[in-house]
mmCIF file of C-alpha atoms in Angstrom:
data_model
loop_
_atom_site.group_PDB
_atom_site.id
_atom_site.type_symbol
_atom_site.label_atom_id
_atom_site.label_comp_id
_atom_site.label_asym_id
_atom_site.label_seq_id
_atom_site.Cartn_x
_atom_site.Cartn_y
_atom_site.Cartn_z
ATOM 1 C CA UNK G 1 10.740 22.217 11.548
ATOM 2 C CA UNK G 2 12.114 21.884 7.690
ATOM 3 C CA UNK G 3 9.612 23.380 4.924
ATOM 4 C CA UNK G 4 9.452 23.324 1.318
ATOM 5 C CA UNK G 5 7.618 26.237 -0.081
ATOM 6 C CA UNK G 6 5.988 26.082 -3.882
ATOM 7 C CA UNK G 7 3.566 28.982 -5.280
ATOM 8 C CA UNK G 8 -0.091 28.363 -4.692
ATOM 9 C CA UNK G 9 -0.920 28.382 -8.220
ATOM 10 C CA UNK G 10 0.895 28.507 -11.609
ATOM 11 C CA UNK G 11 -1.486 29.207 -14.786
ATOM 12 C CA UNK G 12 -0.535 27.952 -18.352
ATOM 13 C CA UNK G 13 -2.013 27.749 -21.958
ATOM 14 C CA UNK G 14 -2.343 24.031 -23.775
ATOM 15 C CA UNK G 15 1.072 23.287 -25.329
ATOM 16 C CA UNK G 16 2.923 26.073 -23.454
ATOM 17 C CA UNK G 17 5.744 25.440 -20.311
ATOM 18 C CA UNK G 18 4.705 25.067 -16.992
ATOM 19 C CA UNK G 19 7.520 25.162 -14.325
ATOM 20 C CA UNK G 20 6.821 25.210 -10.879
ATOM 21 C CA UNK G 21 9.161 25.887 -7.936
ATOM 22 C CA UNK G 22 9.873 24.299 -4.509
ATOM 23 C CA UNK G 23 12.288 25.803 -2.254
ATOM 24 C CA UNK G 24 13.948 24.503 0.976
ATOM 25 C CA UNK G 25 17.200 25.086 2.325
ATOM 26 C CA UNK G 26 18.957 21.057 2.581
ATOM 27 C CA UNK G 27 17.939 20.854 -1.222
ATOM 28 C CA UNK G 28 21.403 21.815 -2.568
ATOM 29 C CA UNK G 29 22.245 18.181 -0.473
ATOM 30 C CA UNK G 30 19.035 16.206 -0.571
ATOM 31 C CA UNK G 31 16.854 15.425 -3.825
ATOM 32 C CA UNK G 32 13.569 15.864 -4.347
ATOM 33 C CA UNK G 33 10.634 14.062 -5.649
ATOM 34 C CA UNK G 34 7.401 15.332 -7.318
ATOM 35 C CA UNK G 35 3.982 14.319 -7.050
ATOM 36 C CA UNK G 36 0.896 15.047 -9.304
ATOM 37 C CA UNK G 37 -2.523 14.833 -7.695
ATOM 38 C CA UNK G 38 -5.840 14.722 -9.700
ATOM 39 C CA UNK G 39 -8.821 15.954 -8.076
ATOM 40 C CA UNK G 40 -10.430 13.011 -5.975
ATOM 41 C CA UNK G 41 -7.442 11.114 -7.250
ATOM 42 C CA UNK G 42 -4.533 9.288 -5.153
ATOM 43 C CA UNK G 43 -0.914 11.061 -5.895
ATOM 44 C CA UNK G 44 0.863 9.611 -8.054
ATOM 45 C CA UNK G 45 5.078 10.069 -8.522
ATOM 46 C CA UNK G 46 6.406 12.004 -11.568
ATOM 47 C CA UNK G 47 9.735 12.932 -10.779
ATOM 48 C CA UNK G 48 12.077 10.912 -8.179
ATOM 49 C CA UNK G 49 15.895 12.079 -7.456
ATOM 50 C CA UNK G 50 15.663 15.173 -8.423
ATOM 51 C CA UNK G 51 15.277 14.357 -12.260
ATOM 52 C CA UNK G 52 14.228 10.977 -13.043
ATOM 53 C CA UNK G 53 11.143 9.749 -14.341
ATOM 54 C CA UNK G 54 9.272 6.850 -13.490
ATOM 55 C CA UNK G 55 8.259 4.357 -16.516
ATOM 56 C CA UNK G 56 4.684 5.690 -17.961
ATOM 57 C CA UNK G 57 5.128 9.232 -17.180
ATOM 58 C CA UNK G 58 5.301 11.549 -20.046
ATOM 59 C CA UNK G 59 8.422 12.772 -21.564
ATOM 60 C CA UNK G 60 7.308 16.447 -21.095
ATOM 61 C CA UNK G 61 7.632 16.133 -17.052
ATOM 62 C CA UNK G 62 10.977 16.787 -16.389
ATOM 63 C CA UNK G 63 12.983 17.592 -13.285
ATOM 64 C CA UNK G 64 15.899 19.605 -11.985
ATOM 65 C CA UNK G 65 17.641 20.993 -9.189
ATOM 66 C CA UNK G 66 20.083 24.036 -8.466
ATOM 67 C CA UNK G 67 20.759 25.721 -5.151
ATOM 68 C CA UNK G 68 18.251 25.447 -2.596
ATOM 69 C CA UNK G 69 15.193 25.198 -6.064
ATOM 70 C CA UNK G 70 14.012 22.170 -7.114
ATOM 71 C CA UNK G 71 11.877 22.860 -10.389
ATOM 72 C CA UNK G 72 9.255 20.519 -11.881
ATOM 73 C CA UNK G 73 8.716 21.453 -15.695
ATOM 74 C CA UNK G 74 6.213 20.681 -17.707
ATOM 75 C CA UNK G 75 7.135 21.544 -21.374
ATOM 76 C CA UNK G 76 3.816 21.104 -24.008
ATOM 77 C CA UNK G 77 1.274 21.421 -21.031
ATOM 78 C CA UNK G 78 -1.678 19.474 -21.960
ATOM 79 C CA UNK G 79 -5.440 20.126 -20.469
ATOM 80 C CA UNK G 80 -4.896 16.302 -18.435
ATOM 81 C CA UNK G 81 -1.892 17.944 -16.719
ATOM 82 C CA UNK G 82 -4.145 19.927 -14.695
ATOM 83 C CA UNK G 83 -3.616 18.947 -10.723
ATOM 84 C CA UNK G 84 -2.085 19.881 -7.555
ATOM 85 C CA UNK G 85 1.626 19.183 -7.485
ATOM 86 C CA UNK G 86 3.327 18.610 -4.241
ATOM 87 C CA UNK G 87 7.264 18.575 -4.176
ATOM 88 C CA UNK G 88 8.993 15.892 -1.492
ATOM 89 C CA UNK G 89 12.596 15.918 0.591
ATOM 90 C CA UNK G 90 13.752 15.672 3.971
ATOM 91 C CA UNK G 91 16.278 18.041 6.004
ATOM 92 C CA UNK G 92 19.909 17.380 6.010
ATOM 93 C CA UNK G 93 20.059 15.207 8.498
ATOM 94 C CA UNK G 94 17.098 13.106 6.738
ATOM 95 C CA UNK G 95 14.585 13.312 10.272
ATOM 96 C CA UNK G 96 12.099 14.931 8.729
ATOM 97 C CA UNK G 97 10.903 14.364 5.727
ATOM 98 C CA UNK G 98 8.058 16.970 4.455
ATOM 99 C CA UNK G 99 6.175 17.774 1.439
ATOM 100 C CA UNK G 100 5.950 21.110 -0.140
ATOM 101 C CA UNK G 101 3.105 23.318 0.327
ATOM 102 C CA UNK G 102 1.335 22.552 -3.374
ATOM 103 C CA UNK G 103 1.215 23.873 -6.181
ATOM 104 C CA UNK G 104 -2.402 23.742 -8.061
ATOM 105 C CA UNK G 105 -1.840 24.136 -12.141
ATOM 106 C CA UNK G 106 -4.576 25.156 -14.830
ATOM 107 C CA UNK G 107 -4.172 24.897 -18.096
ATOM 108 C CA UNK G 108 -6.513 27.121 -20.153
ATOM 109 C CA UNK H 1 0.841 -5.926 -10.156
ATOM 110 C CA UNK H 2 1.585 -3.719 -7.212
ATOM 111 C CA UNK H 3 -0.669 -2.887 -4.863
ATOM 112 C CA UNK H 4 -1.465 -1.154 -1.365
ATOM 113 C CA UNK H 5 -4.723 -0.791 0.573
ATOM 114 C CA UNK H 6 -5.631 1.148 3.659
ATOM 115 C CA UNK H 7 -8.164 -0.453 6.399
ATOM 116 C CA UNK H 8 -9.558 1.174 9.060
ATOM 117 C CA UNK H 9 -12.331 2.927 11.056
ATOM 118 C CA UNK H 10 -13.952 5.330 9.076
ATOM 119 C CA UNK H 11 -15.466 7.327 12.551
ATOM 120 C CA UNK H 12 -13.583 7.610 15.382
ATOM 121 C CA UNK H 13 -14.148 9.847 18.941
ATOM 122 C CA UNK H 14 -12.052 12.249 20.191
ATOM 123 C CA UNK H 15 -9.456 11.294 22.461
ATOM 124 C CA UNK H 16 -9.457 7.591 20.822
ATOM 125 C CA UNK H 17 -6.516 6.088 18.971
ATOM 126 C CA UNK H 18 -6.798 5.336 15.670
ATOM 127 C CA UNK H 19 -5.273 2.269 14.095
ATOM 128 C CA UNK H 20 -5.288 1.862 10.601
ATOM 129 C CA UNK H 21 -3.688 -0.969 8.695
ATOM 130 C CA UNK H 22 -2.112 -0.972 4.368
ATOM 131 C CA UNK H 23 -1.677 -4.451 2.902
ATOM 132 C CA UNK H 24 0.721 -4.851 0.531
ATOM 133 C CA UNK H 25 0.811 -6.943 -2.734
ATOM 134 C CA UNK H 26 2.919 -7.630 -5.701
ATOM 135 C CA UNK H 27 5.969 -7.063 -3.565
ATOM 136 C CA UNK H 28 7.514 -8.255 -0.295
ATOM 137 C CA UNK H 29 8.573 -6.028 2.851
ATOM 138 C CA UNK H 30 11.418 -8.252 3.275
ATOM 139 C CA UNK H 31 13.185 -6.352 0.393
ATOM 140 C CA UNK H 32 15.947 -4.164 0.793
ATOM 141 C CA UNK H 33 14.601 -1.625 -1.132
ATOM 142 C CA UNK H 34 10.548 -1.177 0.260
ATOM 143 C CA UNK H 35 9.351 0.136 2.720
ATOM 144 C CA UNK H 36 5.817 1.767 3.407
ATOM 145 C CA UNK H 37 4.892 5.452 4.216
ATOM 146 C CA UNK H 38 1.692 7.154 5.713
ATOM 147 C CA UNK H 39 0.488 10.380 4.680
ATOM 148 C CA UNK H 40 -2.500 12.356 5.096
ATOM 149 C CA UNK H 41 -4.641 15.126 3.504
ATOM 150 C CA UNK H 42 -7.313 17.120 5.286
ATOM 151 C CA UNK H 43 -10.183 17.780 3.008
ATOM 152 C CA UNK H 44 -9.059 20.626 0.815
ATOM 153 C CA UNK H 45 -5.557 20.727 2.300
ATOM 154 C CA UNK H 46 -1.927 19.987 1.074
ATOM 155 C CA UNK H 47 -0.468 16.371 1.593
ATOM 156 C CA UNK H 48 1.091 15.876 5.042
ATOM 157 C CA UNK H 49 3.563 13.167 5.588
ATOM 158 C CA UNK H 50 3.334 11.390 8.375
ATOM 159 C CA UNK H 51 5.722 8.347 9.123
ATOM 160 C CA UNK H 52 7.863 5.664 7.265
ATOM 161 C CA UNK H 53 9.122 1.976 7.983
ATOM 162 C CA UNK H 54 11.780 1.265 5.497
ATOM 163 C CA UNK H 55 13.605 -2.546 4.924
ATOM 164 C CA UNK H 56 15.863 -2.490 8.046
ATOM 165 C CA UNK H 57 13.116 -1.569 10.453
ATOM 166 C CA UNK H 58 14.102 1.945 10.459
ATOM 167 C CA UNK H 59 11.445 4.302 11.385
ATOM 168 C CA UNK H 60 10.909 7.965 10.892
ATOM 169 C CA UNK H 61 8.131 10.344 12.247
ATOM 170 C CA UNK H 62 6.669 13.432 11.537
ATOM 171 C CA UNK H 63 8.280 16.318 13.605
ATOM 172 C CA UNK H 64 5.125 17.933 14.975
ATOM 173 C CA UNK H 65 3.216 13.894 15.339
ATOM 174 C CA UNK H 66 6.118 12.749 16.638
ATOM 175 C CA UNK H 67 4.814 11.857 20.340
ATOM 176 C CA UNK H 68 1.328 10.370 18.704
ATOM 177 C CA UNK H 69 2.086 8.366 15.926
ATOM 178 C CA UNK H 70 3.584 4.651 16.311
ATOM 179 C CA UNK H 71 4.602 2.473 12.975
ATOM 180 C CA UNK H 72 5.195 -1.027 12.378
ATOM 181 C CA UNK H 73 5.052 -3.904 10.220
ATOM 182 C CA UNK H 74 4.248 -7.514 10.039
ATOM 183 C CA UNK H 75 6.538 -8.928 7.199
ATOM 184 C CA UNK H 76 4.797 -12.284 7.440
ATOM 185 C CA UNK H 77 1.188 -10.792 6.327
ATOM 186 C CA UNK H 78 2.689 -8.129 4.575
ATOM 187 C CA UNK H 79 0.916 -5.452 6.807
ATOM 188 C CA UNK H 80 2.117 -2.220 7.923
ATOM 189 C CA UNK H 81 0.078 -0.624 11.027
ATOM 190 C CA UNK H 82 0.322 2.817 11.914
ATOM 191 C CA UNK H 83 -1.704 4.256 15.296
ATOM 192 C CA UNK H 84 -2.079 7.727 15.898
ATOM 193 C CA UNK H 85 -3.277 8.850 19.747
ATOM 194 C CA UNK H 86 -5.191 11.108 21.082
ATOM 195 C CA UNK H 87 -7.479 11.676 17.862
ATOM 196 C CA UNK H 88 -8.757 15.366 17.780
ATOM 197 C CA UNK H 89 -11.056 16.955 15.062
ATOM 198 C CA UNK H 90 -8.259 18.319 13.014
ATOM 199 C CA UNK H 91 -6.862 14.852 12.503
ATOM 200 C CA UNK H 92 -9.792 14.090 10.150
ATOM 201 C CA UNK H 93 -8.798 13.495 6.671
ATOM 202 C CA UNK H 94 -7.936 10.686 4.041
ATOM 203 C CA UNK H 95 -4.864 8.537 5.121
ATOM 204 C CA UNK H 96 -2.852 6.832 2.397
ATOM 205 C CA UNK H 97 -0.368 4.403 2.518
ATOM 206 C CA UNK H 98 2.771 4.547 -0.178
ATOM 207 C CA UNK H 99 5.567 1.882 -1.711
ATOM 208 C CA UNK H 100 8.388 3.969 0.104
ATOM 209 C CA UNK H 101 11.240 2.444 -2.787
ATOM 210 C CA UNK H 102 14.629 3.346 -0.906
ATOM 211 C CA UNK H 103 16.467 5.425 -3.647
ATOM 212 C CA UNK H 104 20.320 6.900 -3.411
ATOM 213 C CA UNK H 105 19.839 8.898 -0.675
ATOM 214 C CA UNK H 106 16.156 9.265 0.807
ATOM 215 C CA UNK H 107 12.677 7.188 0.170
ATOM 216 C CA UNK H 108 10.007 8.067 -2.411
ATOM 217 C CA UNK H 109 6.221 7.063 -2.821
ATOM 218 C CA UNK H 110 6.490 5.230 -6.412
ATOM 219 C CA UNK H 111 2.808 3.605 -5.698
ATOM 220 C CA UNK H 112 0.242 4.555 -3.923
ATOM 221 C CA UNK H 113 -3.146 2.941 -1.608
ATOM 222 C CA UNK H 114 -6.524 4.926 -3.023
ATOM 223 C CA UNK H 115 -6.503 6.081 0.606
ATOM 224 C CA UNK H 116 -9.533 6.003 3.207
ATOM 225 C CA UNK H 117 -11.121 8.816 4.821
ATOM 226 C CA UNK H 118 -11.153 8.765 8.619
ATOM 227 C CA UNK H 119 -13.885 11.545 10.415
ATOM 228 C CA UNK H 120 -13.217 12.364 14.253
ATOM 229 C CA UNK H 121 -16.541 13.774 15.697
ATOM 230 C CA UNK H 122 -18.419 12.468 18.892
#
């Protein structure tokens, strides 16, 4: 079955980058969407198609994609930006849609 | 305002089916563009998506739930159902439901159900 794969945990300071990887191999042809997930907190979407960002979602989320690496970015990190991020696609042939293995950021 | 909320059983036995229901408001499912997805999360685990009904009644399944999970949606009380057989102790976790907004070339969650926690134990 398709996977996406993201590292367990990415560490940042307060008004530093935060970029966090997803990897699958039908992401060169199929876009990915990101989701941010407070503790004890629904998900909620930040990035959709790869790059776009829904209305109410910071400026310093941004999205992008090259090869088979999607890459969520977080540029000014701010303590609230602290969560698990999942990453979101589906294999070429669009059957199976999966989410990435998560990817818990601290900022400190 | 949009909204989504999940209904259900919050215990259920092994071997019993679980049916849970979202109910949708602040949009319609007869749009072209919505559809609704199910996903779950164990306690302390990663997300797990689990199925999607999208406008033209087109349904997708997990590839390892495949053979348990049925979805399907009453556009006239704005209800999606999903059913998942066979309930075993590792299915317990909190099930959401999810706006599943049809984009350029695949579905994302835009908004999401606060979810409800289903336990399997006897």
């Amino acid at each position: 079955s398709y996977e996406l794969t993201q590292p367990p945990s990415v560490s940042v300071s307060p008004g530093q980058t935060a970029r966090i990887t997803c990897s699958g191999d039908s992401l060169p042809r199929k876009y990915a969407s990101w989701y941010q997930q407070k503790s004890g907190q629904a998900p909620v979407l930040v990035i959709y198609e790869d790059s776009k960002r829904p209305s109410g979602i910071p400026e310093r989320f941004s999205g992008s994609s090259s090869g088979t690496m999607a890459t969520l970015t977080i540029s000014g990190a701010q303590v609230e930006d602290e969560a698990d991020y999942y990453c979101f696609s589906t294999d070429s042939n669009a059957y199976h849609y999966v989410f990435g293995t998560g990817t818990k950021v601290t900022v400190l | 305002q949009v909204t989504l909320k999940e209904s259900g059983p919050v215990l259920v036995k092994p071997t019993e089916t679980l049916t849970l229901t979202c109910t949708v408001s602040g949009f319609s499912l007869y749009n072209d563009r919505m559809g609704v997805s199910w996903i779950r999360q164990p306690p302390g685990k990663a997300l797990e998506w689990l199925a999607h009904i999208l406008p033209n009644d087109e349904k997708s399944y997990s590839a390892s739930l495949r053979s348990r999970l049925t979805i399907s949606k009453d556009t006239s009380k704005s209800q999606v159902v999903l059913t998942l057989t066979n309930m075993d102790p590792v299915d317990t976790a909190t099930y959401y439901c999810a706006r599943a907004t049809q984009g350029i070339q695949l579905a994302y969650m835009d908004v999401w159900g606060k979810g409800t926690t289903v336990t399997v134990s006897s």
